[in-house]
Coordinates of C-alpha atoms in Angstrom, one line a residue:
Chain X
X509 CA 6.8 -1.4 16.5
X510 CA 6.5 -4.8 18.4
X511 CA 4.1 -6.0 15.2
X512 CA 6.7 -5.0 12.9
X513 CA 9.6 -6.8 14.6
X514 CA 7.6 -10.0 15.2
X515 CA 6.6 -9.9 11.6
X516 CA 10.2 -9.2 10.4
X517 CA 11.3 -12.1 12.4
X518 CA 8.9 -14.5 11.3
X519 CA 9.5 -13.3 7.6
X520 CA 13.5 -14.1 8.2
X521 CA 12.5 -17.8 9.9
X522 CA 10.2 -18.5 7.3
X523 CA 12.8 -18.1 4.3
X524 CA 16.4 -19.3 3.5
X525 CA 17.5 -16.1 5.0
X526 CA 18.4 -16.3 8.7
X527 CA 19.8 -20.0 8.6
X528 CA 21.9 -18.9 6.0
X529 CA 23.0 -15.9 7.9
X530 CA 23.4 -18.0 10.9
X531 CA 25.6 -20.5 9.2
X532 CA 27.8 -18.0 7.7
X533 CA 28.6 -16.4 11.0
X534 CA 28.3 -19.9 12.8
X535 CA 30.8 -21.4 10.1
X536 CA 33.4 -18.4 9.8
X537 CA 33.0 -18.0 13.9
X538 CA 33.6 -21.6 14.0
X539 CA 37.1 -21.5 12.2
X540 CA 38.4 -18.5 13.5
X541 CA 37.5 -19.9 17.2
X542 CA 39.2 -23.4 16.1
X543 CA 42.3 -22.0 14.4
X544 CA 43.1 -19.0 16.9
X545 CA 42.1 -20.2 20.4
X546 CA 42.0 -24.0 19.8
X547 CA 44.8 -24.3 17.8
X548 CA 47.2 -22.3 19.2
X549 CA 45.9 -23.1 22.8
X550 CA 44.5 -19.7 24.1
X551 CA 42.0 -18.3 25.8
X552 CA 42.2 -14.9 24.1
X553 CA 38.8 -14.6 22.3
X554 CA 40.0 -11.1 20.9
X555 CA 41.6 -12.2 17.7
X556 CA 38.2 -14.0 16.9
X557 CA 36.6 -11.0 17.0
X558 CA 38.3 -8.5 15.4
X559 CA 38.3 -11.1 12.4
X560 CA 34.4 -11.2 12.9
X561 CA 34.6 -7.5 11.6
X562 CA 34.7 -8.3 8.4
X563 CA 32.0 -11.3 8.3
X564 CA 30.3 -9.3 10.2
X565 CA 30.2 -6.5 7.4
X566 CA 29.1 -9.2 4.9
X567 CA 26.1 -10.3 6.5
X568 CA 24.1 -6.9 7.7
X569 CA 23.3 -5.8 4.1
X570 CA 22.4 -9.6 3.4
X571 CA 20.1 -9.4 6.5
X572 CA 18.7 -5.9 5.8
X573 CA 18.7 -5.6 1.7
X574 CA 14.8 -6.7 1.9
X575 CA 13.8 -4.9 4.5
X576 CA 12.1 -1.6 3.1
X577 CA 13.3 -1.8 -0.5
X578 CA 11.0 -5.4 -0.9
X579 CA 8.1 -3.0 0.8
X580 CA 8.2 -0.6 -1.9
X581 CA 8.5 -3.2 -4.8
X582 CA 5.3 -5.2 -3.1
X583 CA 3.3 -2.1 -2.4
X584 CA 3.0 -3.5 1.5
X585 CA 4.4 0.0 2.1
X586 CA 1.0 1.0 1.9
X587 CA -0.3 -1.0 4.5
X588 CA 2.4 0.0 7.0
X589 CA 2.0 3.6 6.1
X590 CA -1.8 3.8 6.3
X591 CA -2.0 2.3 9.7
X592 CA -1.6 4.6 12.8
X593 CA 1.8 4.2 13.6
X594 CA 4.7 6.8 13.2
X595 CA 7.6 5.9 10.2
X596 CA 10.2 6.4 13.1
X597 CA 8.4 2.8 14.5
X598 CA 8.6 1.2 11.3
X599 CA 12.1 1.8 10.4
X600 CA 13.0 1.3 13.9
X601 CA 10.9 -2.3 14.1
X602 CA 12.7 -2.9 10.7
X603 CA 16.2 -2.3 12.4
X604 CA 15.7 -4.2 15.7
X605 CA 14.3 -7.0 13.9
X606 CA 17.4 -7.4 11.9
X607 CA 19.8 -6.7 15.4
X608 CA 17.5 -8.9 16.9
X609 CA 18.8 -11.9 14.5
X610 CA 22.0 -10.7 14.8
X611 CA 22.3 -11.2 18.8
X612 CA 20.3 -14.7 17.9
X613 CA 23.7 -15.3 15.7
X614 CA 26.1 -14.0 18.3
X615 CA 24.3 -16.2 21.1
X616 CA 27.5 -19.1 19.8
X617 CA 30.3 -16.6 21.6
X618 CA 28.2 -17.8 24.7
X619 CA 29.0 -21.4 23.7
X620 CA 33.0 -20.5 23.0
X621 CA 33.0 -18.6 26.3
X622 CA 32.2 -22.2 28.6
X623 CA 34.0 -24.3 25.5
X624 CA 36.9 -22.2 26.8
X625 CA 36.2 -22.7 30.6
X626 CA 36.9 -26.1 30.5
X627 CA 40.1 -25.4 30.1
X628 CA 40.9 -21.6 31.7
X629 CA 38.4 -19.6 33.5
X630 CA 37.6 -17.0 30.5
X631 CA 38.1 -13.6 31.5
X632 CA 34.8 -12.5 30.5
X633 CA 34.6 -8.8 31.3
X634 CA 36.4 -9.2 28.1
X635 CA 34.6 -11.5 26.3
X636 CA 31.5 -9.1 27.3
X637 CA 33.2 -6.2 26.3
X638 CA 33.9 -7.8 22.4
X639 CA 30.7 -8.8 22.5
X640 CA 29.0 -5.6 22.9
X641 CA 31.7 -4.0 20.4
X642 CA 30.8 -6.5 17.8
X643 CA 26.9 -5.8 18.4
X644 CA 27.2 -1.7 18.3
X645 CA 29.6 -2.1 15.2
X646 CA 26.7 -4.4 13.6
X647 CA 23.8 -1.7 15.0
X648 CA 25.8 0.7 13.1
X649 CA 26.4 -1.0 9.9
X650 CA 22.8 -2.6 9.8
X651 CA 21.2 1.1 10.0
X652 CA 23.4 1.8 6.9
X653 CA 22.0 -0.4 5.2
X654 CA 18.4 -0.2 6.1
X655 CA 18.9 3.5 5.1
X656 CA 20.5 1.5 1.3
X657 CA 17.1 -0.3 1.5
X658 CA 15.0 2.3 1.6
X659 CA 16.7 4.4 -1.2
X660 CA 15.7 1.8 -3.7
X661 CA 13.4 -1.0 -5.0
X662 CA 15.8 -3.7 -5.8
X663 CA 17.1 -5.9 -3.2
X664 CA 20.4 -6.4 -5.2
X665 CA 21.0 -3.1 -5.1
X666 CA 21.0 -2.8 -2.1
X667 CA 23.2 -5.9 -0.9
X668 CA 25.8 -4.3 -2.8
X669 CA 25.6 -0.9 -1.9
X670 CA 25.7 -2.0 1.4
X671 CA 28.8 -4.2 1.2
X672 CA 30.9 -1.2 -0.6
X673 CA 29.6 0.8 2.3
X674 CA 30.6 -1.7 5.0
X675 CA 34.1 -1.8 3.0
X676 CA 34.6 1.6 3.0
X677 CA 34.1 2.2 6.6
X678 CA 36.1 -0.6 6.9
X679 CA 39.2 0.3 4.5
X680 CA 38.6 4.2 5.9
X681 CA 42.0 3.8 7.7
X682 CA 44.6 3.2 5.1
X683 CA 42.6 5.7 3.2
X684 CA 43.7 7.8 5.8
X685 CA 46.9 7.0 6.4
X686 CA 47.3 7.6 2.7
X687 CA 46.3 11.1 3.5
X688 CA 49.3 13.4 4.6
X689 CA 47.2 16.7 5.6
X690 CA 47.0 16.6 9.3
X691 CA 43.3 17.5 9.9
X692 CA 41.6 15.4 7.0
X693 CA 43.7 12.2 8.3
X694 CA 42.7 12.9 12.0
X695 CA 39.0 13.1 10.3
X696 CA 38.8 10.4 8.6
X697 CA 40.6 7.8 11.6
X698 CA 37.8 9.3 13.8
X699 CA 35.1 8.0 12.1
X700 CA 36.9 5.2 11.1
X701 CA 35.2 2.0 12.2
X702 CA 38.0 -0.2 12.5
X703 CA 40.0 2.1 15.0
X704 CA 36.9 2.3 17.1
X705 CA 36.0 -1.4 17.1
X706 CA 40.0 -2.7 17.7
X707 CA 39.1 -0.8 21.0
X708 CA 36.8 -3.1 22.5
X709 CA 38.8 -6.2 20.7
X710 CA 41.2 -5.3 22.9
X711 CA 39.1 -5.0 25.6
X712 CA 38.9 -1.3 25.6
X713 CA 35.4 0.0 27.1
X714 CA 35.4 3.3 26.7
X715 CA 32.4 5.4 26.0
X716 CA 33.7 7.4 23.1
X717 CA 33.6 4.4 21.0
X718 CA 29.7 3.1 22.4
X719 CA 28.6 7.0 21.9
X720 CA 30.2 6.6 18.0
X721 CA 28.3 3.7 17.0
X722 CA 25.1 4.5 18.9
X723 CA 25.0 7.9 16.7
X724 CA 25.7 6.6 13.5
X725 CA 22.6 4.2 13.7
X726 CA 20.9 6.8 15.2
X727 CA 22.0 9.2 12.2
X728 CA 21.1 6.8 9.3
X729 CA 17.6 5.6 11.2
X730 CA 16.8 9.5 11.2
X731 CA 18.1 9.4 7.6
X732 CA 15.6 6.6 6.8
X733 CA 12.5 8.2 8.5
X734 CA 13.5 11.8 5.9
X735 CA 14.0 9.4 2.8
X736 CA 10.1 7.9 3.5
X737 CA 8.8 10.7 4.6
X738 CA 10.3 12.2 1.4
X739 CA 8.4 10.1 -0.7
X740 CA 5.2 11.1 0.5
X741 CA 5.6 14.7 -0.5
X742 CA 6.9 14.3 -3.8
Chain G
X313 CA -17.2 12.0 7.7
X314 CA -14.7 12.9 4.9
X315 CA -13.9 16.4 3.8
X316 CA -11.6 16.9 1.3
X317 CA -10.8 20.8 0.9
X318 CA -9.2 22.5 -2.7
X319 CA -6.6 19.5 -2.8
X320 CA -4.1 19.1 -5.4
X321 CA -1.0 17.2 -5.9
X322 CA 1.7 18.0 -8.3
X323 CA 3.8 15.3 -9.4
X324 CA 7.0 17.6 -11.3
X325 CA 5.5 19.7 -13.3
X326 CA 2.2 17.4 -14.1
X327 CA -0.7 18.0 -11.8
X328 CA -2.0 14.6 -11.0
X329 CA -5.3 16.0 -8.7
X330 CA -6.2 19.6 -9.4
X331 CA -8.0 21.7 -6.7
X332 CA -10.7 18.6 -6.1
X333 CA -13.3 19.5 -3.0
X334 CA -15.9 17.1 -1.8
X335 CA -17.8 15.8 1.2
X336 CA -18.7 12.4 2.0
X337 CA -21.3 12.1 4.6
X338 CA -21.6 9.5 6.8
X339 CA -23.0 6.6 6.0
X340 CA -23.0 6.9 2.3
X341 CA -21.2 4.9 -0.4
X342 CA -19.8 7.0 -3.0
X343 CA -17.9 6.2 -6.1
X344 CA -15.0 7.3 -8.4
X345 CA -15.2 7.1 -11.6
X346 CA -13.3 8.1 -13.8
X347 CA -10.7 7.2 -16.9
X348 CA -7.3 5.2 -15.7
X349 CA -5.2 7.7 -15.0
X350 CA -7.5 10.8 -13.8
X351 CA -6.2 11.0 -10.2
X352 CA -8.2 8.6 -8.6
X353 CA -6.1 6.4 -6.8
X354 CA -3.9 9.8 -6.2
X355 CA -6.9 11.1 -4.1
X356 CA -7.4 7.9 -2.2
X357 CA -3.8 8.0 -1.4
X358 CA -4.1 11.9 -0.2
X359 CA -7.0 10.8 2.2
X360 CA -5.6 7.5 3.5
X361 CA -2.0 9.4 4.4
X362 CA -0.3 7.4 2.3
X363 CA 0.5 10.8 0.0
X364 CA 0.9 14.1 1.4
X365 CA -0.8 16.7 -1.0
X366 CA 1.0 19.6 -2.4
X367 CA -1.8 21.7 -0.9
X368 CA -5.9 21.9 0.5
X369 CA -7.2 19.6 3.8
X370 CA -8.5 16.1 4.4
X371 CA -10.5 16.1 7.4
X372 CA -11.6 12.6 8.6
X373 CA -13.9 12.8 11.4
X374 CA -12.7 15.8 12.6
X375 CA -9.4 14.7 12.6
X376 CA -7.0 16.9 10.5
X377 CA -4.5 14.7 8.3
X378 CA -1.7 16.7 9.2
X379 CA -2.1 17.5 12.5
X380 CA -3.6 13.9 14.0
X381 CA -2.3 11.4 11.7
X382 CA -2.7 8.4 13.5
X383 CA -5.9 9.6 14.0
X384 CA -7.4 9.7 10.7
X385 CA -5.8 6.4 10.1
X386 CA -7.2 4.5 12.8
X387 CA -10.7 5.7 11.4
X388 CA -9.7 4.6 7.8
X389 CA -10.0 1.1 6.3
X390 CA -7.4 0.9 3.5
X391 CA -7.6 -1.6 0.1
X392 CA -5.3 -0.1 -2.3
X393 CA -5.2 -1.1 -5.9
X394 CA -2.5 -3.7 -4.9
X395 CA -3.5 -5.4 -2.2
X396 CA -0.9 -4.9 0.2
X397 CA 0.2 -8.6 1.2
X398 CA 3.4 -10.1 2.7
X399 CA 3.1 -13.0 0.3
X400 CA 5.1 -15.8 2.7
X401 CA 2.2 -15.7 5.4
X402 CA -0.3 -17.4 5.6
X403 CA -3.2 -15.3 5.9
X404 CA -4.1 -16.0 9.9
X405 CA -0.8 -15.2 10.2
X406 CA -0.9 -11.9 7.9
X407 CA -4.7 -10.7 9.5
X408 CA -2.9 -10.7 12.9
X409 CA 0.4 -8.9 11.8
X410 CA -2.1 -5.9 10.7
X411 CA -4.5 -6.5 13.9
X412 CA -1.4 -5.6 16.0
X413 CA -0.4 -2.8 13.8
X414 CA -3.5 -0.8 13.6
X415 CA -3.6 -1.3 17.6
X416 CA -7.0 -2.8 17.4
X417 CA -8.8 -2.7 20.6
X418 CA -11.5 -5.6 19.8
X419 CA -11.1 -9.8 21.0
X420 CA -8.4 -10.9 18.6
X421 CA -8.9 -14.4 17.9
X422 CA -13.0 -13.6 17.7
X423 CA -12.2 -10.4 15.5
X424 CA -10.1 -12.0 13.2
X425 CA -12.5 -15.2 12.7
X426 CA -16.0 -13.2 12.5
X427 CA -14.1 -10.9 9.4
X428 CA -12.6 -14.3 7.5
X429 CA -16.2 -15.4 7.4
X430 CA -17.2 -12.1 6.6
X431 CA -15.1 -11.8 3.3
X432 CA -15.8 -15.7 3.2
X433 CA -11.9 -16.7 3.1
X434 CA -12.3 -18.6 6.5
X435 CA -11.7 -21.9 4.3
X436 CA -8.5 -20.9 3.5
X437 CA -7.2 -19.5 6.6
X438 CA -4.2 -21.7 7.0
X439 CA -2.9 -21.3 3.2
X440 CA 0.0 -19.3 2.6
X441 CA -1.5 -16.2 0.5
X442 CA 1.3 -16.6 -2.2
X443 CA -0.8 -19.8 -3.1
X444 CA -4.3 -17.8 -3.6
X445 CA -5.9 -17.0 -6.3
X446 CA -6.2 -13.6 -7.2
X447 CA -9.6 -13.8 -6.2
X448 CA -8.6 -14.2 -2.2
X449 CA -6.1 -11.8 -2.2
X450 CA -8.6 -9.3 -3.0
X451 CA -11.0 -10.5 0.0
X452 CA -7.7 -10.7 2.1
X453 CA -6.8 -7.7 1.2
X454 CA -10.2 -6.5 2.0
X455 CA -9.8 -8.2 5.0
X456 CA -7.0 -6.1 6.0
X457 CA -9.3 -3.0 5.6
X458 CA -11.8 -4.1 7.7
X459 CA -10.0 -5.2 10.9
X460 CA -10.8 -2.9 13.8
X461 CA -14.1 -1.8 12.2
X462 CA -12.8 1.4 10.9
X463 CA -16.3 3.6 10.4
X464 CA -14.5 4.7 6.6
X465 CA -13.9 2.1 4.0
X466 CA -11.6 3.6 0.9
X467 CA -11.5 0.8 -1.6
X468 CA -9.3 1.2 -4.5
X469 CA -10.5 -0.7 -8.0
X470 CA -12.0 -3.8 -5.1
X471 CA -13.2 -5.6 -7.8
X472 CA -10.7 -5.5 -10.7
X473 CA -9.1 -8.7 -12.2
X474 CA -12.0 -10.7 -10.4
X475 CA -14.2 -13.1 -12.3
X476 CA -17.9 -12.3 -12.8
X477 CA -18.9 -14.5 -9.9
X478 CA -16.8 -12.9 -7.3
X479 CA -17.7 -9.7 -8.6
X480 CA -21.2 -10.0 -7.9
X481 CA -20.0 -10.9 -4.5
X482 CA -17.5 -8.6 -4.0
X483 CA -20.5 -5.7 -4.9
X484 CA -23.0 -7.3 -2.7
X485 CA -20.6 -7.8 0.3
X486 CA -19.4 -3.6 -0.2
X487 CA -22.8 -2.9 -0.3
X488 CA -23.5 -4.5 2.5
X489 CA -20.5 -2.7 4.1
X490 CA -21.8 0.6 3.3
X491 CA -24.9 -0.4 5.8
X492 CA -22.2 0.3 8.8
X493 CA -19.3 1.9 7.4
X494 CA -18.9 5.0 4.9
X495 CA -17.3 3.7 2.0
X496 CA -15.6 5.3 -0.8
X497 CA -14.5 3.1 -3.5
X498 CA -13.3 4.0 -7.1
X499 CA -13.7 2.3 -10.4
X500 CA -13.1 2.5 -14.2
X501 CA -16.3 0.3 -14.1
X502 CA -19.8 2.5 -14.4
X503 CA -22.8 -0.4 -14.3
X504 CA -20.9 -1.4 -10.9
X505 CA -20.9 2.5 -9.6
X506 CA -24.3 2.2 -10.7
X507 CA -24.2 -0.6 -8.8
X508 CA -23.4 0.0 -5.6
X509 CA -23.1 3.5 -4.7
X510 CA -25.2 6.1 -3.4
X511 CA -23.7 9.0 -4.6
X512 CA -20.6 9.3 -8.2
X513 CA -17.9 11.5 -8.6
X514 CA -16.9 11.6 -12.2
X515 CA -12.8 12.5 -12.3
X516 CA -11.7 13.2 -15.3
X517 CA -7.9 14.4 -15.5
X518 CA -7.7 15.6 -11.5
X519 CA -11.0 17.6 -11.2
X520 CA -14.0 16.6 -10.5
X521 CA -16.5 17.0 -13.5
X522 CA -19.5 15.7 -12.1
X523 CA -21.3 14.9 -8.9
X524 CA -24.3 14.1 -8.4
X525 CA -26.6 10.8 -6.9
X526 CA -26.3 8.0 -9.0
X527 CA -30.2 7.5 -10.1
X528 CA -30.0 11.8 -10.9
X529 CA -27.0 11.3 -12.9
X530 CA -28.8 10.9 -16.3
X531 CA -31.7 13.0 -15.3
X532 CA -29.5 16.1 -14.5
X533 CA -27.0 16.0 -17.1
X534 CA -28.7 14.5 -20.0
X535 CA -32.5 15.0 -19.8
X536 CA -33.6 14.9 -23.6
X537 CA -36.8 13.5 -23.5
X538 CA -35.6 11.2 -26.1
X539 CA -38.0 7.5 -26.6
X540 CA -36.7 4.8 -28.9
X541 CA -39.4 3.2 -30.7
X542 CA -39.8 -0.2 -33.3
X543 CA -42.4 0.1 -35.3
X544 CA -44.1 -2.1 -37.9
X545 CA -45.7 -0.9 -40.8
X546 CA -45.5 1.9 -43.9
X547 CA -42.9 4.3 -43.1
X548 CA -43.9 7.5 -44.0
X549 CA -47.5 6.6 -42.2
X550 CA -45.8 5.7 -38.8
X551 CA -44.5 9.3 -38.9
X552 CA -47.2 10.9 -40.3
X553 CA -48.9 9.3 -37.1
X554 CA -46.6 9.6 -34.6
X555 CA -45.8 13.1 -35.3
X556 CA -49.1 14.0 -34.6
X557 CA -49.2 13.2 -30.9
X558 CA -49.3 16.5 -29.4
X559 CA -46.0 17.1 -27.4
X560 CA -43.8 15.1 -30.1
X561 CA -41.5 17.6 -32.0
X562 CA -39.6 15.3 -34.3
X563 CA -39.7 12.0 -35.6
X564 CA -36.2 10.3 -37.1
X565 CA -35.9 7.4 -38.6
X566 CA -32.9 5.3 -37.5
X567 CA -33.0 2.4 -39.6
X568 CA -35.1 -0.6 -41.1
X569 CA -34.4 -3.4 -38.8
X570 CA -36.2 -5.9 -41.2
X571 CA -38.5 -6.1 -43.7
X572 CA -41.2 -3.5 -42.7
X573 CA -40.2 -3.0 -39.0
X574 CA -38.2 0.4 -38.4
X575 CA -36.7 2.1 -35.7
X576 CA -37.3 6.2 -34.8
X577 CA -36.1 8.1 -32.5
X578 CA -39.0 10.5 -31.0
X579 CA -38.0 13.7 -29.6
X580 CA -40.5 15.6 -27.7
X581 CA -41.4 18.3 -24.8
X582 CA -39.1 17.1 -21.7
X583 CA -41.9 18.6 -19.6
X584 CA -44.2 16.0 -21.4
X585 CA -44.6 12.5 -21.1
X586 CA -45.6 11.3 -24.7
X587 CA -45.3 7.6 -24.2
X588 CA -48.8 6.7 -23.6
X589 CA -50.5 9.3 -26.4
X590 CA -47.7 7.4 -28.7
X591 CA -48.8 4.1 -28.0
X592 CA -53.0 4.9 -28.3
X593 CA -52.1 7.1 -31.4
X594 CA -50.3 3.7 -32.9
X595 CA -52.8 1.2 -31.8
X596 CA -55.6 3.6 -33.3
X597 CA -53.9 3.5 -36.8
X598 CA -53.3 -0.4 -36.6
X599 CA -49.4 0.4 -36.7
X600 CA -48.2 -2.6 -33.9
X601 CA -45.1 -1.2 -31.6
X602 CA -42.6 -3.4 -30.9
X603 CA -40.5 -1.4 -28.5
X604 CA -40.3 1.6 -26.7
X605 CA -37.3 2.9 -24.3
X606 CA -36.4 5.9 -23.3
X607 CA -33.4 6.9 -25.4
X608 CA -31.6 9.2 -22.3
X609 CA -28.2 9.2 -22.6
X610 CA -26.8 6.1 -20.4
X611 CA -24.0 6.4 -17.9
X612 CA -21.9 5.5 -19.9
X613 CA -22.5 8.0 -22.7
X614 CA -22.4 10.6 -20.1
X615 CA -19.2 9.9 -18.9
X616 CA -17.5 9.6 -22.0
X617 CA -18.9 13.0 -23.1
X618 CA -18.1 14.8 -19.6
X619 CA -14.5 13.3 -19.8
X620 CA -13.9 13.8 -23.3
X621 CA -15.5 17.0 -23.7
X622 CA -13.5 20.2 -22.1
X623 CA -16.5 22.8 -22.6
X624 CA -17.9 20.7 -20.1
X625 CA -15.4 19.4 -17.7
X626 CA -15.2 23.6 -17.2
X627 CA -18.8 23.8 -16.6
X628 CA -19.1 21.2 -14.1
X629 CA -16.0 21.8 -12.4
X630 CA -17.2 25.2 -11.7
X631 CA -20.5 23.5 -10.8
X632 CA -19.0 22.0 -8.2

């Protein structure tokens, strides 16, 4: 797994791909951070953050749309596959490597936190608190689309499979407040992402909401390991 | 070393390998051969893991695929028909990425370098492999097999797309492999089965039609006792003569090749060897021979016939 990550990372360095992922998130970070805390003179970092949700589901299926769909397209699946390690490594060196970059990109809240201390001390049980809301809602989202990637060949398809998924989960509560039966709209705001990321925006720790995006990646890394295994029986 | 036990793999409705069993001991280099298409690459991917089969065993080294995976894998050297390269590293870079991922126990640095001059791509070690010709992808990819010393080598079509030159090298370094490792390698190619390997399995639309040691091929499956000869002189003398070597049961004549030089085909007793009682018998009578070969079928005529002919691809399936 460590080869894999190291080998993810270096592939992301090498290419275009993680500066540009780093300046979109440095660049939308940037403005949010100038217009809501400089500009209106607060210390509050939440409203940065819950307007990070939705950068935040643009970039994941830009950083994971190569990730196993290029291996199948290259044949370097077979490599991976033919050496002694388990597919639950790979996928799982696939999807740290891509959270891995992610934290790398998130590192600039650090930066905001002390730009913010010259001024106010930050209060930054809350700051921490976004921060590891922002990161779980990523996790989630980036094992989504790893499990996209691994579905098919083409890069493209996945990028955009994955953003309609990151909308969805992200539109999933006016879909159900459209709903008027009680049980489907209780449903559907339960695994909504939004209502469980506002939480921590508003400093809300509270395990439900860790647990719910801890099992979704776990779900769709499981789902990952069954499509590849899948492939080698058919 | 390699037992592969009544597997087949069914692809929908299209069986791709059909109830193929073979042994590889250790040591040996053995060869598949067979039309593009005839399962092949399918069986190499069945032994390296890469494929599960639909059912039968692949036992590596007494490790059962199914139950020790990572096992068998760690014993198996892997060049698939594509080599599998990440493209954007260089190769250093790439030999190392798949040094850590088969957990190889040996000096890395050390490892790495004495396999680069090995495969002989040490001079382009810092190069990004995207940049290579396709030439040093193959070694690279070859490379890639060899790291950790894995005692079975499975090469997939190693020499295909290569220039004559590094074909001839790419044989010579495999058969220099096979000294150390047990090596399995396939090919649409014959003269470079004939080549290199020890022992060929013909596959001919999943099954295995023929196998047999490379230098018995010909012998077992096409003895005729068949010798091509040139001969100048008067036609109906050089038969007249020839037939009357004792042994020879027909004379045909295959053509005039120029003006008074033809060419027959002498079949005879495959128990008896003719060729010298030919040659005095032609001498005596003043008739000067040209040429004489043995007219056995060659490799390649047997191939075509096992794989085109279904009488036989029954026979030697059930041979085997």
């Amino acid at each position: 797994m460590r080869a894999i990550i190291k080998r993810e990372l270096y592939s992301y360095f090498c290419s275009p791909m993680a500066y540009v992922v780093m300046a979109i998130f440095l660049f939308f970070s940037g403005i949010f951070f100038t217009m809501i805390c400089l500009g209106n003179s607060t210390s509050e970092l939440n409203y940065v953050f819950s307007n990070m949700c939705l950068v935040t589901i643009f970039i994941t299926p830009i950083l994971c749309m190569r990730l196993l769909s290029d291996e199948k397209r290259l044949r370097t699946d077979q490599a991976l596959l033919t050496s002694p390690v388990s597919i639950l490594s790979i996928v799982l060196g696939k999807f740290f490597s891509a959270c891995i970059l992610f934290l790398i990109c998130m590192s600039i809240f650090v930066i905001y936190g002390f730009t913010l201390s010259f001024f106010v001390t930050p209060k930054w049980s809350v700051i921490i608190c976004n921060c590891l809301g922002l990161f779980l809602l990523a996790a989630a989202l980036i094992a989504i689309d790893v499990f996209l990637s691994s579905l098919t060949e083409s890069q493209v398809i996945a990028a955009v499979t994955g953003f309609a998924a990151g909308l969805f989960v992200y539109l999933l509560d006016n879909v159900a407040s459209a709903v008027s039966v009680s049980f489907v709209n209780k449903a559907l705001t339960s695994v909504s992402f939004l209502t469980h990321y506002q939480n921590f925006t508003v400093g809300l720790l509270s395990l439900s909401d860790v647990v719910f995006f801890l099992s979704v990646a776990a779900l769709f890394i499981f789902l990952t390991v069954r499509v590849i295994e899948k492939r080698r029986w058919s | 070393m390699v037992e592969v036990q009544n597997v087949t793999k069914i692809y929908g409705d299209k069986k791709a390998v059909d109830d193929i069993s073979f042994t590889v001991n250790s040591g040996e280099i053995v060869g598949f051969l067979g039309p593009n298409g005839a399962g092949k690459s399918t069986t190499m991917n069945i032994i390296t893991g890469y494929l599960s089969s639909s059912s039968g065993t692949v036992t590596v080294d007494g490790c059962e695929i199914l139950d020790d995976p990572k096992g068998v894998k760690s014993k198996i050297g892997y060049l698939p028909e594509i080599p599998p390269l990440y493209t954007e590293m260089t190769v250093r870079k790439y030999l190392g990425f798949m040094y850590d991922l088969k957990h190889v126990k040996l000096e890395k640095e050390e490892h790495i370098d004495e396999i680069c001059r090995l495969v002989k791509i040490d001079a382009v070690e810092d190069r990004i492999i995207k940049n290579l010709s396709k030439g040093y992808k193959q070694r690279v990819g070859l490379a890639q097999a060899l790291l950790g010393n894995p005692p079975v080598l499975i090469l997939d079509e190693p020499t295909v797309g290569l220039d004559p030159k590094q074909i001839i090298e790419i044989r010579n370094l495999v058969k220099d492999l096979g000294k150390k490792h047990t090596v399995i390698l396939s090919s649409h190619i014959l003269s470079e089965v004939q080549a290199i390997c020890d022992r060929v399995l013909i596959i001919s639309n999943g099954r295995i039609v023929a196998d047999s040691p490379t230098a018995d091929l010909s012998k077992v499956l096409g003895k005729s006792g068949k010798l091509r000869i040139q001969v100048k002189g008067g036609k109906t003398s050089i038969i007249d003569t020839v037939s009357s070597v004792k042994g020879v049961k027909s004379v045909k004549t295959e053509r005039e090749l120029q003006n008074g030089v033809y060419e027959f085909i002498v079949e005879s007793d495959s128990e008896l060897d003719v060729r010298e009682s030919v040659f005095w018998k032609l001498s005596e009578a003043k008739l000067p021979m040209l040429l004489m070969q043995s007219a056995d079928p060659t490799l390649e005529e047997i191939f075509l016939k096992l794989t085109n002919d279904t009488n036989y691809t029954k026979q030697g399936g059930g041979k085997k």
